[in-house]
PDB file of C-alpha atoms in Angstrom:
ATOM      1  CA  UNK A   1       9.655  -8.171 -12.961  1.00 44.00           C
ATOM      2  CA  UNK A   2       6.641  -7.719 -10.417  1.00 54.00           C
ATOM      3  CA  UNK A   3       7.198  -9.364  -7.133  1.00 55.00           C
ATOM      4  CA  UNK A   4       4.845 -11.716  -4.818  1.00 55.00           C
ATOM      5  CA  UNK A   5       5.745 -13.867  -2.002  1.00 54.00           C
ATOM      6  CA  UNK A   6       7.297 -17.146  -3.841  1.00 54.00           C
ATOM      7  CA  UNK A   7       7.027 -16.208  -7.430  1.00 48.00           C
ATOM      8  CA  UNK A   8      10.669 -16.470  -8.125  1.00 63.00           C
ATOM      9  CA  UNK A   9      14.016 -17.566  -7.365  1.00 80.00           C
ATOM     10  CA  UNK A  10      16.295 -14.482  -6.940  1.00 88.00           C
ATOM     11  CA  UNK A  11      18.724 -16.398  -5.066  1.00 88.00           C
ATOM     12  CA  UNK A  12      21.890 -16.177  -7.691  1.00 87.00           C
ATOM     13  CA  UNK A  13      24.659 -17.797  -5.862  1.00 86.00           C
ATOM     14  CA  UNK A  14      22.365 -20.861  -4.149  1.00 88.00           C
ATOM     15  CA  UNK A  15      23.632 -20.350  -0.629  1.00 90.00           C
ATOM     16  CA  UNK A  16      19.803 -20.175   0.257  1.00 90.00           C
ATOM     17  CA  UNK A  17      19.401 -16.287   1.278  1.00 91.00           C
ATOM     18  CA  UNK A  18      18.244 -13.950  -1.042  1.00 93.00           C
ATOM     19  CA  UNK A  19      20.328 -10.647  -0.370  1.00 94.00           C
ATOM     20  CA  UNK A  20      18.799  -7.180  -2.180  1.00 94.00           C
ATOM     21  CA  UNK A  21      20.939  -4.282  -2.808  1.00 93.00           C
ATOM     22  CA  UNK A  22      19.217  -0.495  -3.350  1.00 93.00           C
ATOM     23  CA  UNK A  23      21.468   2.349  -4.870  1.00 92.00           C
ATOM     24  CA  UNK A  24      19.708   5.585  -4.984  1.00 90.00           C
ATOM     25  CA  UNK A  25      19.309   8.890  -4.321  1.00 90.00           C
ATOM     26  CA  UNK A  26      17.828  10.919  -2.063  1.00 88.00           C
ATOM     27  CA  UNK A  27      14.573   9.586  -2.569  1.00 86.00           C
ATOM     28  CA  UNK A  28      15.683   5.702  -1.517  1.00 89.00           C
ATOM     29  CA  UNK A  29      17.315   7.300   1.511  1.00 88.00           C
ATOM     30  CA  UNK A  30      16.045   6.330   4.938  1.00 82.00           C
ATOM     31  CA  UNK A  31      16.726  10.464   5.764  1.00 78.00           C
ATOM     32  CA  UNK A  32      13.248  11.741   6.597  1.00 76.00           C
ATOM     33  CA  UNK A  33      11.281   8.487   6.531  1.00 82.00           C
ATOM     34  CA  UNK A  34      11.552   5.036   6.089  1.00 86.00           C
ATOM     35  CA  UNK A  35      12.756   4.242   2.885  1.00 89.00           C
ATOM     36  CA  UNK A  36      10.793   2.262  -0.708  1.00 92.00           C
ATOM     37  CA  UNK A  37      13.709   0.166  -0.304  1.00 92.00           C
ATOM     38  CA  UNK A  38      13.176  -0.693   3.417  1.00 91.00           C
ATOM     39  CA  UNK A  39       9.713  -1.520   3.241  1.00 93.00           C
ATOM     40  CA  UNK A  40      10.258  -3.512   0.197  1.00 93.00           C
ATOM     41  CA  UNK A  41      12.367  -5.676   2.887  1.00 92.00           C
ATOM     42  CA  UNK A  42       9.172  -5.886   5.427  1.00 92.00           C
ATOM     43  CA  UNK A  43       7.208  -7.308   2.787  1.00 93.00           C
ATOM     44  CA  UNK A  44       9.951  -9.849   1.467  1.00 92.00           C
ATOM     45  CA  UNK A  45      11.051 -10.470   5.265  1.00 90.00           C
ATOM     46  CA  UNK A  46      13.161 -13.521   4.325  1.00 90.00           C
ATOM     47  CA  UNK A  47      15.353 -10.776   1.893  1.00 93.00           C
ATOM     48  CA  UNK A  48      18.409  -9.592   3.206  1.00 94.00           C
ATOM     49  CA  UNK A  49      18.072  -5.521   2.484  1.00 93.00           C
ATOM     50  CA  UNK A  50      20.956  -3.469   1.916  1.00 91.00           C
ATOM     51  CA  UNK A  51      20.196   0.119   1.719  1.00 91.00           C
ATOM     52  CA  UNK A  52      23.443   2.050  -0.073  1.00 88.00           C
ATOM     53  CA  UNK A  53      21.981   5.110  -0.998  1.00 88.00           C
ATOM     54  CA  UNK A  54      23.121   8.155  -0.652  1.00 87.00           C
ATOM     55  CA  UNK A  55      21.595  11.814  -1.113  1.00 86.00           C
ATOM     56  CA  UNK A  56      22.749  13.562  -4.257  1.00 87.00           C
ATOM     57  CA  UNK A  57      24.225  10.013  -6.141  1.00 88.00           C
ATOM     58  CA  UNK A  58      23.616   9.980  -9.567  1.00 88.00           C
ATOM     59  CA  UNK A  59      23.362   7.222 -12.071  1.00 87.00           C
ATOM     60  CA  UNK A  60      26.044   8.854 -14.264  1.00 85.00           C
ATOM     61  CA  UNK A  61      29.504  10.023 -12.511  1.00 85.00           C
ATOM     62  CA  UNK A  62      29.154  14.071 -12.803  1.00 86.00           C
ATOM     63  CA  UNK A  63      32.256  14.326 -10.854  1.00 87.00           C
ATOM     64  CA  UNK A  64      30.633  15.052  -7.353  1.00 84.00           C
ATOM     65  CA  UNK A  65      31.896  13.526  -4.086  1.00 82.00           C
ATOM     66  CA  UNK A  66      31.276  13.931  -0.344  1.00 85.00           C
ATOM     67  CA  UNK A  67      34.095  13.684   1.721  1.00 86.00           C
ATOM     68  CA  UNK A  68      35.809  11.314  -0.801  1.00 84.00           C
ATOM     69  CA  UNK A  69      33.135   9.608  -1.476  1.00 86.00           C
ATOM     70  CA  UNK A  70      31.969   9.100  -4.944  1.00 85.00           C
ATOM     71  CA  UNK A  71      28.423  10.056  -5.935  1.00 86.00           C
ATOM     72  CA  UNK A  72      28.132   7.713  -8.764  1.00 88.00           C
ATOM     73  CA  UNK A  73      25.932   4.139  -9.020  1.00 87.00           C
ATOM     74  CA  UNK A  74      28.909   2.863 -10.807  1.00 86.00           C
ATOM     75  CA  UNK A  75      31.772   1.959  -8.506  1.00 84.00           C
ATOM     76  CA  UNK A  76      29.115   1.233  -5.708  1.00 85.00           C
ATOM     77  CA  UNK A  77      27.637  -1.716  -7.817  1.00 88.00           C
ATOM     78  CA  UNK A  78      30.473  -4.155  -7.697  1.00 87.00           C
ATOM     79  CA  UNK A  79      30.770  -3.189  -4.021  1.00 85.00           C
ATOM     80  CA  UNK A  80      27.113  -4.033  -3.543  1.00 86.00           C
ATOM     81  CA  UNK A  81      27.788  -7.553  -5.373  1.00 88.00           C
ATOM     82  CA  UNK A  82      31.585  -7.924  -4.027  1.00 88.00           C
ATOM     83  CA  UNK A  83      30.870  -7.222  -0.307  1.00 88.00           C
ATOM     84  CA  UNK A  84      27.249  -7.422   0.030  1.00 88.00           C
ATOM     85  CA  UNK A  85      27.240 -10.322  -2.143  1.00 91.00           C
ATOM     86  CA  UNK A  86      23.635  -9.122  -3.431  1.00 92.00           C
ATOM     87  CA  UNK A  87      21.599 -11.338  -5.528  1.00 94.00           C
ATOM     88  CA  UNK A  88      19.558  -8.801  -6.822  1.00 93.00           C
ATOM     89  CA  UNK A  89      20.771  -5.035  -7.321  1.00 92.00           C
ATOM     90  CA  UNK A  90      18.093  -2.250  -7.497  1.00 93.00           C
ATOM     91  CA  UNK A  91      19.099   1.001  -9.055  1.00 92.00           C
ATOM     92  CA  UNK A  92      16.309   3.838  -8.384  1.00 91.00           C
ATOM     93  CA  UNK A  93      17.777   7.415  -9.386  1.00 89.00           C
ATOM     94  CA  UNK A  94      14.775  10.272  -9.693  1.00 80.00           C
ATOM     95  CA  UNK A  95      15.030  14.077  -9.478  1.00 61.00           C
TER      96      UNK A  95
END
């Protein structure tokens, strides 16, 4: 879905704020510059950004971790829609 300024209603659970969730890798990170994901959120400034990216996560669970932490999209999306409470999850996995 393309987005412009009013052309649809993203807001899933009606409490009247539209809350966006990005899991990625490196390349969604805010590392080195600001992030697609973050500038997605000055264009829609009335979207709630969440950026929960994370160098080296994958799309698929390989098995990696940092520190206990798994690099996988998968357990990450129900904590983007549990305790971010996102409308709108945006997976964007590259290299």
């Amino acid at each position: 879905m393309g987005c412009q300024s009013g052309s649809a209603d993203l807001d899933r659970d009606g409490d009247g704020v539209t809350r966006v969730a990005c899991l990625g890798d490196s390349n969604t990170t805010d590392a080195e510059r600001p992030s697609w994901c973050n500038l997605l959120g000055k264009e829609f400034p009335k979207w709630v950004m969440s950026n929960r990216s994370w160098a080296g996560m994958t799309i698929v669970d390989v098995g990696a971790t940092y520190g206990g932490f798994v690099l996988a999209a998968d357990p990450h999306v129900d904590e983007v829609l549990t305790l971010d409470h996102a409308d709108v999850v945006i997976l964007s996995f590259g290299t």
